[in-house]
mmCIF file of C-alpha atoms in Angstrom:
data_model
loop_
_atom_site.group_PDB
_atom_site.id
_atom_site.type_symbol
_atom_site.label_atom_id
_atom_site.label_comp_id
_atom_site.label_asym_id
_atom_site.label_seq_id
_atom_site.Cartn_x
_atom_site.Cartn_y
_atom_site.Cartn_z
ATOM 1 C CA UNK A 1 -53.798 -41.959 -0.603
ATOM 2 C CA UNK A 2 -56.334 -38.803 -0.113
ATOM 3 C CA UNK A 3 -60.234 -39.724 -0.898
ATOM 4 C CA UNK A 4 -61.952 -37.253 -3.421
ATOM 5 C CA UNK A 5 -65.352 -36.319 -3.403
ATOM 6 C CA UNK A 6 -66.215 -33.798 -6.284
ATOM 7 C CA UNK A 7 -69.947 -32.201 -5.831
ATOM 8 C CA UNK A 8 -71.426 -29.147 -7.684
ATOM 9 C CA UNK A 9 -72.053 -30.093 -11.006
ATOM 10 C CA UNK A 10 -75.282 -29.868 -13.445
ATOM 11 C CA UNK A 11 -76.914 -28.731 -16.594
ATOM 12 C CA UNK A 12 -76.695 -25.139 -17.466
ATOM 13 C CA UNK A 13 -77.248 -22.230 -20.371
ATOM 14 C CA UNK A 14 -74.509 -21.049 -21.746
ATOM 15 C CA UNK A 15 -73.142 -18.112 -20.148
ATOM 16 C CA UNK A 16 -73.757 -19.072 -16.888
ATOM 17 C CA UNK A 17 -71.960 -20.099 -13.793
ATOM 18 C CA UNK A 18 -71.269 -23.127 -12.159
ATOM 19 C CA UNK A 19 -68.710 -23.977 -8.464
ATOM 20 C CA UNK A 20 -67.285 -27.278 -8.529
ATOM 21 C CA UNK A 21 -66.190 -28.294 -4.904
ATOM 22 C CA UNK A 22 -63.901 -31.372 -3.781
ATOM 23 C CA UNK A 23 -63.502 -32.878 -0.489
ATOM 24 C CA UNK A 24 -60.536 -34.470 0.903
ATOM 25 C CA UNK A 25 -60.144 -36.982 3.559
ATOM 26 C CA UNK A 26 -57.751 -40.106 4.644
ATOM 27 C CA UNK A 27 -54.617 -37.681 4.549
ATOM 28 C CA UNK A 28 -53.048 -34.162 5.539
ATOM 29 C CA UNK A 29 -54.799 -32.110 2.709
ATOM 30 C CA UNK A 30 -52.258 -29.324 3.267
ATOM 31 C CA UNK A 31 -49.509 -31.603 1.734
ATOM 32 C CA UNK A 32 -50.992 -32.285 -2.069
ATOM 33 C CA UNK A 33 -51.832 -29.978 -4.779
ATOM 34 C CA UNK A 34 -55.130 -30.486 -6.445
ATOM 35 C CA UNK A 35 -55.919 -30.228 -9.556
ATOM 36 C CA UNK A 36 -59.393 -30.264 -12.340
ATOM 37 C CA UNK A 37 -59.237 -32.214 -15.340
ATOM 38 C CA UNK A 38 -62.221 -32.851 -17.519
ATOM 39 C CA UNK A 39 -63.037 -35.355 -20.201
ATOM 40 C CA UNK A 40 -65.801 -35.018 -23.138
ATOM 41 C CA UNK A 41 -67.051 -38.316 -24.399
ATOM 42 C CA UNK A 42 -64.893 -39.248 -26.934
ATOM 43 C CA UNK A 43 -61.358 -37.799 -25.764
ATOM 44 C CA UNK A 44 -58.999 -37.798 -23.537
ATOM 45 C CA UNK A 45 -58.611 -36.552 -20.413
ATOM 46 C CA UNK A 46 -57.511 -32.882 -20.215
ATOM 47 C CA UNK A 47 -55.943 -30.181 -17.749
ATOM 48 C CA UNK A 48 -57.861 -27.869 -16.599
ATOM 49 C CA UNK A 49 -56.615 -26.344 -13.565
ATOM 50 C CA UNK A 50 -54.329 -26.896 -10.682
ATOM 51 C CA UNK A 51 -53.721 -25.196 -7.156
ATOM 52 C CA UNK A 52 -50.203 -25.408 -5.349
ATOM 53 C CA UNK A 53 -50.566 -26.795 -1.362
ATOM 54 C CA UNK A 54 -50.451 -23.569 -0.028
ATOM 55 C CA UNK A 55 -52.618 -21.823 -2.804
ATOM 56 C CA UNK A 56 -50.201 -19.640 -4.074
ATOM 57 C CA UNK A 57 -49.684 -20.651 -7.434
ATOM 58 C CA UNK A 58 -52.470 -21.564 -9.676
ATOM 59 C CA UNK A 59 -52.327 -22.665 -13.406
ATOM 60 C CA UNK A 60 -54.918 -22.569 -15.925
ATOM 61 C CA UNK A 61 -56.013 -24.475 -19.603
ATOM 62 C CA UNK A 62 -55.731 -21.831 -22.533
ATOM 63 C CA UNK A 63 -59.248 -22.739 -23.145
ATOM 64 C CA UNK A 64 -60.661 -21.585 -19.642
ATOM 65 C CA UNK A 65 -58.369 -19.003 -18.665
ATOM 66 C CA UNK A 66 -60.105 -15.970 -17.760
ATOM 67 C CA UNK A 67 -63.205 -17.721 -17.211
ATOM 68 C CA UNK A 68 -62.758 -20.486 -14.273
ATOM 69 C CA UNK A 69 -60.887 -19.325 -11.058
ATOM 70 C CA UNK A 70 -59.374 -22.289 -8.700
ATOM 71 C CA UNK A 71 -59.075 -21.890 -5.000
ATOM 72 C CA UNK A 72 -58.673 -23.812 -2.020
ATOM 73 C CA UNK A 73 -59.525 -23.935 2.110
ATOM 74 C CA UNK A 74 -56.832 -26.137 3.940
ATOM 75 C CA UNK A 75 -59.190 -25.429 6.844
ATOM 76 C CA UNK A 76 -62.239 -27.569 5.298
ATOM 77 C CA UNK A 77 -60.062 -30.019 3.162
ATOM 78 C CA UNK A 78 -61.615 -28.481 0.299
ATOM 79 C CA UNK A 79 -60.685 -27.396 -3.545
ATOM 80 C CA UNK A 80 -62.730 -24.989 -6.025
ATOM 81 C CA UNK A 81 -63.185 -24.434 -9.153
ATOM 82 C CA UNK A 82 -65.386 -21.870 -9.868
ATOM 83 C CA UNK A 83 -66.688 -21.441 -13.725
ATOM 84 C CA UNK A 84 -68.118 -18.503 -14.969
ATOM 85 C CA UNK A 85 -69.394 -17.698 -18.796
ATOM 86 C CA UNK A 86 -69.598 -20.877 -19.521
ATOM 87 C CA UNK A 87 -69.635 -22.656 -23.375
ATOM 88 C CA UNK A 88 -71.214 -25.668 -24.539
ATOM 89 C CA UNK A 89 -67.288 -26.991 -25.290
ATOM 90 C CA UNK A 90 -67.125 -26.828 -21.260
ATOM 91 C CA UNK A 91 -69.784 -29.791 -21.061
ATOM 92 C CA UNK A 92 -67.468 -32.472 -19.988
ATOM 93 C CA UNK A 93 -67.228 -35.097 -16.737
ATOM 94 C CA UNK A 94 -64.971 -32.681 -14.000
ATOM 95 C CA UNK A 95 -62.588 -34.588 -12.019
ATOM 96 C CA UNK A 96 -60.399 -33.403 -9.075
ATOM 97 C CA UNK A 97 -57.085 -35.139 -8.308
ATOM 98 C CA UNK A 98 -54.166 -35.050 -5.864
ATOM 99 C CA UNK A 99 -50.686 -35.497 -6.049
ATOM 100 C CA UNK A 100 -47.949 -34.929 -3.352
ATOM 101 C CA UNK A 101 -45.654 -31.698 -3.177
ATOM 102 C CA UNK A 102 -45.564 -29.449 -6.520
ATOM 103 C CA UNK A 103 -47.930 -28.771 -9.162
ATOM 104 C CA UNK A 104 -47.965 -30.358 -12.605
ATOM 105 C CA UNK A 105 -50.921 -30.238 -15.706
ATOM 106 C CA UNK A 106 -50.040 -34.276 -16.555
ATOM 107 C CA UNK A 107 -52.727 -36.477 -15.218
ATOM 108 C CA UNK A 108 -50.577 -39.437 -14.861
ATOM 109 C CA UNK A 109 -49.026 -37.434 -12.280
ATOM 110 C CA UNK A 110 -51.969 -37.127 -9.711
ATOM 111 C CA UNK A 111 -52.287 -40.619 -7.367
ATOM 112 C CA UNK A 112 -55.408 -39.837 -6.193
ATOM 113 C CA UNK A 113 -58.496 -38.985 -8.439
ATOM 114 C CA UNK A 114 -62.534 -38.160 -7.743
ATOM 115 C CA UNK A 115 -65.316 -40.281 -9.040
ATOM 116 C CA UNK A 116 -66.340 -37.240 -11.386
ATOM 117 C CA UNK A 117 -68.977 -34.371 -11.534
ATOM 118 C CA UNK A 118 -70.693 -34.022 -15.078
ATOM 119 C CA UNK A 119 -70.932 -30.400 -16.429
ATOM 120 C CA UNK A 120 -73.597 -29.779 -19.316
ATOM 121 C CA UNK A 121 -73.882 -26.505 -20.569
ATOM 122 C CA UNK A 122 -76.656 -26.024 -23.269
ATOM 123 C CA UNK A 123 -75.921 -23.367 -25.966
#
């Protein structure tokens, strides 16, 4: 298993911008893709995002395409998710996840998983 530590998270107006960041450790980072899910109070967890191991494919939510960008640095075990023009419907706890090998948007798929980063946004 890889250990998750998501950081970057806060209250913030509407509009604005907000990075996420998640640190790896306890495995070779270079072997997982990482994804962000979020889940509002109320509901269930949700895809956001997801990065292949080598960064060259990326998927994105309907809901933030356009608007959030994820990226990776194999170099500093680290994932992004950087979220621009942001909407009260972002506010939501932000987790990062791993799984082994290929990409998928199902979060039964991802062993590993973050404590969580709470996003606010205030409209």
């Amino acid at each position: 298993q890889v250990q998750l530590v998501e950081s970057g998270g806060g209250l913030v107006q509407a509009g604005g911008s907000l990075r996420l960041s998640c640190a790896a450790s306890g495995r070779t980072f270079s072997d997982y893709a990482m994804g962000w899910f979020r889940q509002a109070p109320g509901k269930e967890r949700e895809f956001v995002s997801v990065i292949s191991w080598g960064g060259g494919t990326t998927y994105y939510a309907d809901s933030v395409k356009g608007r959030f960008t994820i990226s990776r640095n194999n170099a500093k075990n680290t994932v992004y998710l950087q979220m621009n023009s942001l909407k009260a419907e972002d506010t939501a706890t932000y987790y990062c996840a791993a799984r082994r090998n290929s990409v998928s948007k199902v979060p039964a798929d991802f062993g590993s998983w973050g404590q969580g980063t709470q996003v606010t946004v205030s409209s």
